[in-house]
Tab-separated table of C-alpha atoms and ligand atoms in Angstrom:
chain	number	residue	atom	x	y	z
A	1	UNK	CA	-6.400	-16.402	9.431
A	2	UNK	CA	-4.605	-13.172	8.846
A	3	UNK	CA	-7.413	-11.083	8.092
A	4	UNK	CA	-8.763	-11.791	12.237
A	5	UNK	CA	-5.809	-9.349	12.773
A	6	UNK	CA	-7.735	-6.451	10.849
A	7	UNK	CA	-9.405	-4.360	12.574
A	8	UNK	CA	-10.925	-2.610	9.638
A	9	UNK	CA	-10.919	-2.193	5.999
A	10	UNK	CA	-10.429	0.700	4.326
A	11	UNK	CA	-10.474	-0.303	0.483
A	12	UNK	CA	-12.171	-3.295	-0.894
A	13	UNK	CA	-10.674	-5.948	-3.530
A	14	UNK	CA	-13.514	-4.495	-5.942
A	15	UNK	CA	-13.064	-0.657	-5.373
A	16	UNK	CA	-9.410	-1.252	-5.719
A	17	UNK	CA	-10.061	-3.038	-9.063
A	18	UNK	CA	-12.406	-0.466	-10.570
A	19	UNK	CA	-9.599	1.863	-9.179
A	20	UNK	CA	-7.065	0.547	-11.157
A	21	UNK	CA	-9.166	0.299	-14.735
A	22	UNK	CA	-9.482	4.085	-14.479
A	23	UNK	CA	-5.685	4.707	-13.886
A	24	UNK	CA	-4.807	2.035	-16.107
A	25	UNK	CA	-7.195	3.914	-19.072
A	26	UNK	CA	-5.965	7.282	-17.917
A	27	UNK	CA	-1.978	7.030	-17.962
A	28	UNK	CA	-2.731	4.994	-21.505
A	29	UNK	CA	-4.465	8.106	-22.973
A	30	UNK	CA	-1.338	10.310	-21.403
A	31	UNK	CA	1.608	8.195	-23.228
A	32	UNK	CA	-0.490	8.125	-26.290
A	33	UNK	CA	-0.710	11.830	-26.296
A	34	UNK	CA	2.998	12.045	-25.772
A	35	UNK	CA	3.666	9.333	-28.014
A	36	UNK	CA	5.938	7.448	-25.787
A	37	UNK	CA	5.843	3.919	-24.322
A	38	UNK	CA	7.067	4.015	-20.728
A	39	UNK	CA	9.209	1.083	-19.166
A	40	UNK	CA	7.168	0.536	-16.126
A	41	UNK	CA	9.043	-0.133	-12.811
A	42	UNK	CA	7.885	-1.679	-9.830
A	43	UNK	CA	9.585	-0.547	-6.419
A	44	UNK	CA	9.785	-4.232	-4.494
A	45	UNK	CA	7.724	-5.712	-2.975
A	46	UNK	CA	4.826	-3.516	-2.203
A	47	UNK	CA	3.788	-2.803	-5.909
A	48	UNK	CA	3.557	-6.295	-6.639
A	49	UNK	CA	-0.430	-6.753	-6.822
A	50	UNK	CA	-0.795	-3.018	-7.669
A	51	UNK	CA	1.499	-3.469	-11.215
A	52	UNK	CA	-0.066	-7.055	-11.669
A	53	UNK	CA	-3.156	-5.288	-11.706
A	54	UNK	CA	-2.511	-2.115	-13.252
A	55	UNK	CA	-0.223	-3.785	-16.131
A	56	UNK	CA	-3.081	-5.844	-17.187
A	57	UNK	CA	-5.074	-3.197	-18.574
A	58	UNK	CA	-2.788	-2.123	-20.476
A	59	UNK	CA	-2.600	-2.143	-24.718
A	60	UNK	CA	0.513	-0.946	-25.739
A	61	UNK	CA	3.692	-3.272	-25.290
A	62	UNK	CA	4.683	-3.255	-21.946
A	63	UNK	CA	8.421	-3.758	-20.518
A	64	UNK	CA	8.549	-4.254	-17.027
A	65	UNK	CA	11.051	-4.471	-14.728
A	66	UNK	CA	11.551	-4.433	-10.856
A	67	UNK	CA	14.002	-2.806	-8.282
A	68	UNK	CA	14.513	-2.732	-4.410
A	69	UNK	CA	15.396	0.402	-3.001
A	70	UNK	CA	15.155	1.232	0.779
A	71	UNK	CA	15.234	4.241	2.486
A	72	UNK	CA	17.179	5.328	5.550
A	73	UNK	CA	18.052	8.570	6.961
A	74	UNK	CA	21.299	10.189	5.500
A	75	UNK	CA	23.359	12.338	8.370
A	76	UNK	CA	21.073	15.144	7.718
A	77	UNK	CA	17.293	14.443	7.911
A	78	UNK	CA	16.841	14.546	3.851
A	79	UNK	CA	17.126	10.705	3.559
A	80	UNK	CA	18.619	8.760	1.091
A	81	UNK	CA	18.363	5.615	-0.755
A	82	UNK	CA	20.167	2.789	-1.331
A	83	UNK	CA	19.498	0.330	-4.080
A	84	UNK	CA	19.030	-3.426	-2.655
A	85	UNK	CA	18.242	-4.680	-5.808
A	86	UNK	CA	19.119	-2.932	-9.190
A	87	UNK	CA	16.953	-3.341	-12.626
A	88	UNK	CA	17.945	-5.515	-15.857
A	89	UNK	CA	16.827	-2.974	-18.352
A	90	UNK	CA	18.153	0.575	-19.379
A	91	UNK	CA	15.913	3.758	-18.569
A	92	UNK	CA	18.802	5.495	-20.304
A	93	UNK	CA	16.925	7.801	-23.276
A	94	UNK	CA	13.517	6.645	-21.791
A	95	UNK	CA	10.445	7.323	-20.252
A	96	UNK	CA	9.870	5.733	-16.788
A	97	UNK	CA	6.707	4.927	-14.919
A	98	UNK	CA	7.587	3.879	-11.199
A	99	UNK	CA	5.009	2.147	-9.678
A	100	UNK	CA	4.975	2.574	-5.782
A	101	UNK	CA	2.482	0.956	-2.851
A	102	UNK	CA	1.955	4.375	-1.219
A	103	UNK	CA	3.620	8.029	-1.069
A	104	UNK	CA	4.164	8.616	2.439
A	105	UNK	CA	7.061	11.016	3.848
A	106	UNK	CA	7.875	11.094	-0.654
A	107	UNK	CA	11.601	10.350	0.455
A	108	UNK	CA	11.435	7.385	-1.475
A	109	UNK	CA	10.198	8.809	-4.321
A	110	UNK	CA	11.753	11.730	-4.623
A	111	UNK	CA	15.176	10.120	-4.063
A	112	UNK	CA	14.343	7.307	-7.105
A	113	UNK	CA	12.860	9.985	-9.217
A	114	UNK	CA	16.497	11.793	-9.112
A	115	UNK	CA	17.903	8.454	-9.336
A	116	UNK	CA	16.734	7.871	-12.841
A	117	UNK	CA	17.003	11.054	-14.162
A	118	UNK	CA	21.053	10.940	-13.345
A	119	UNK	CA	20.991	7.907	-15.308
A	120	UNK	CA	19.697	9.281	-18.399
A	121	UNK	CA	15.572	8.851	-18.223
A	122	UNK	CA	14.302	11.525	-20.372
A	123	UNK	CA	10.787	11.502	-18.357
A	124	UNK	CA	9.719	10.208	-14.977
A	125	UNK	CA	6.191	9.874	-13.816
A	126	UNK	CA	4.851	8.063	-10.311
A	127	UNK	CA	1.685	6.170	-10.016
A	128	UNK	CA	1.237	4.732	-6.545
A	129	UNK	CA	-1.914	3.082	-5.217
A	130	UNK	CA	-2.048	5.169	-1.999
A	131	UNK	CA	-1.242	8.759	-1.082
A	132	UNK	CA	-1.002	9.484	2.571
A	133	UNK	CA	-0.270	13.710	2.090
A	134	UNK	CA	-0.549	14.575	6.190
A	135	UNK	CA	2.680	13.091	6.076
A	136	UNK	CA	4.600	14.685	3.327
A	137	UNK	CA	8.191	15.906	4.192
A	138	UNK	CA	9.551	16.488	1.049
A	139	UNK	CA	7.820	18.198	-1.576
A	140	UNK	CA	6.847	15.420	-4.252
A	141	UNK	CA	3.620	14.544	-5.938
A	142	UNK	CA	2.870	10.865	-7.315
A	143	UNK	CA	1.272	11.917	-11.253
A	144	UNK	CA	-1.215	9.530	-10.774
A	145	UNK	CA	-2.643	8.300	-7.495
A	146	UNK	CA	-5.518	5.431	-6.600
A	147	UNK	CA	-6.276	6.769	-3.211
A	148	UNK	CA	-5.895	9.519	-0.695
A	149	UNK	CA	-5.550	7.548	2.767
A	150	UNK	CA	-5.648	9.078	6.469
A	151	UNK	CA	-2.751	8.881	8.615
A	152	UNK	CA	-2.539	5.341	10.006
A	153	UNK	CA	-0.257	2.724	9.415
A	154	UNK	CA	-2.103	0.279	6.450
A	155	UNK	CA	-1.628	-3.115	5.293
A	156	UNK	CA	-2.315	-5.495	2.441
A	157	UNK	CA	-2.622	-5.695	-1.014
A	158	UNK	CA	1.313	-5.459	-1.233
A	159	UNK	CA	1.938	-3.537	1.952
A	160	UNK	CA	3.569	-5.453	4.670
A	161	UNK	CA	3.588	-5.338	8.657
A	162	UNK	CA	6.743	-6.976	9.313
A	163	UNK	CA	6.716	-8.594	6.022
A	164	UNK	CA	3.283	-10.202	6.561
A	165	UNK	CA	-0.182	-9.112	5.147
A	166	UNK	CA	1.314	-8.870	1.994
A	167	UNK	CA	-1.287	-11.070	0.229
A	168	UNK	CA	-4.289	-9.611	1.764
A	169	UNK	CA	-6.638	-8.746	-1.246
A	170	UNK	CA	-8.033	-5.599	0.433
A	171	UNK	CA	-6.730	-2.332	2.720
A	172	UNK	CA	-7.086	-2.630	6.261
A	173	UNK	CA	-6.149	-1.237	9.626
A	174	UNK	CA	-4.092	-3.882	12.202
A	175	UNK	CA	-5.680	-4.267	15.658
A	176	UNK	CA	-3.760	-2.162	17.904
A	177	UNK	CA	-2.456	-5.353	19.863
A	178	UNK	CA	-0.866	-6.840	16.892
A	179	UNK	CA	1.609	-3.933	16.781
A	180	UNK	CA	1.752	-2.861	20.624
B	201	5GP	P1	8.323	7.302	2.145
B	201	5GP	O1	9.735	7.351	1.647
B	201	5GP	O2	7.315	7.965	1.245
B	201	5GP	O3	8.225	7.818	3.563
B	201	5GP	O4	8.025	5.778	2.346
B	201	5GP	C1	7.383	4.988	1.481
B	201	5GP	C2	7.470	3.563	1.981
B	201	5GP	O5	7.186	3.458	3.395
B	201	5GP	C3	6.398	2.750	1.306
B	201	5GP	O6	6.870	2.213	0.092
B	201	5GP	C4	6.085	1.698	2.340
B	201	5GP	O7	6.964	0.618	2.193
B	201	5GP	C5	6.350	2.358	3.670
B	201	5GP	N1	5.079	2.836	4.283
B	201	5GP	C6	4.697	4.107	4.458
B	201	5GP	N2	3.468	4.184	5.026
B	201	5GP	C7	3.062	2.911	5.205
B	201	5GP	C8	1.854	2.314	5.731
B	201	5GP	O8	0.883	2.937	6.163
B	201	5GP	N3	1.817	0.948	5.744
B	201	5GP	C9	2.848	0.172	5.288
B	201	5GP	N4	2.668	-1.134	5.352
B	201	5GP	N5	3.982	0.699	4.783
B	201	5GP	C10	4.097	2.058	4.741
């Protein structure tokens, strides 16, 4: 059983839920204001149960579409990103809504965000599930976020410890010997 690794859980499957009917309802109302249908893009594979969940709610047609970026430090401490897996559809002449697992150093983000832009997105906005500021390096801001988390290394519902806890339905904490 993966979840005897936890040591403790931070967010509940049913806070996470209610979490995501208020963000879903909230970046609805935004669009609708603007008057533009995002295509919503999922940053592999942590968003996975985040967009299932969060795309759900939604009214308005949805396209989605995925990508695989990761992150690695350039020769100066900025980072980069390099794209592992590349979308089907165009964000040229659109608005894009990346959906993200959690903000952390905002390397990622911040990288992507500039990434879509260059290819002709007229708008980019972030929603990620989890925020962990303390940690910020570069100076980006997720539009919408689920929740602010403390500094420790979290797992499940999409986010992985070695590519494992993926499929927990809840945030948690890993027992210090699991990672020592
Ligand atoms: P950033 O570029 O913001 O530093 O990194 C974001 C990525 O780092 C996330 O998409 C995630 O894959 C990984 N990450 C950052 N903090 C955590 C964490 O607490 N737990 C897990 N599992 N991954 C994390």
């Amino acid at each position: 059983m993966i979840s005897s690794d936890i040591e403790k859980v931070l967010l509940t499957e049913e806070q996470i839920e209610q979490r995501c009917i208020e963000l879903a309802q909230q970046i609805e109302r935004d669009y609708e204001e603007e008057g533009t249908v995002p295509i919503i893009v999922g940053l592999l594979k942590g968003s996975i149960p985040f967009m299932a969940e969060l795309i759900k709610r939604f009214t308005f047609p949805c396209e989605i579409d995925f990508m695989s970026v990761s992150s690695y430090d350039g020769t100066e401490s900025i980072g980069d990103v390099r794209i592992e897996k590349d979308m089907d559809l165009s964000t040229k002449s659109r608005s894009v809504l990346v959906v993200e697992d959690i903000v952390d150093t905002g390397r990622t983000l911040a990288e992507v965000k500039k990434m879509f832009f260059n290819k002709g997105a007229t708008d980019v906005k972030i929603v990620s599930l989890l925020d962990k500021p303390d940690r910020r390096v570069v100076d980006i801001e997720a539009d919408y976020i689920g929740f602010t988390v403390p500094n420790e290394f979290v797992v499940g519902y999409g986010l992985d410890f070695n590519q494992k806890y993926r499929n927990l339905p809840f945030i948690g904490v890993l027992k210090p010997e699991i990672y020592e």
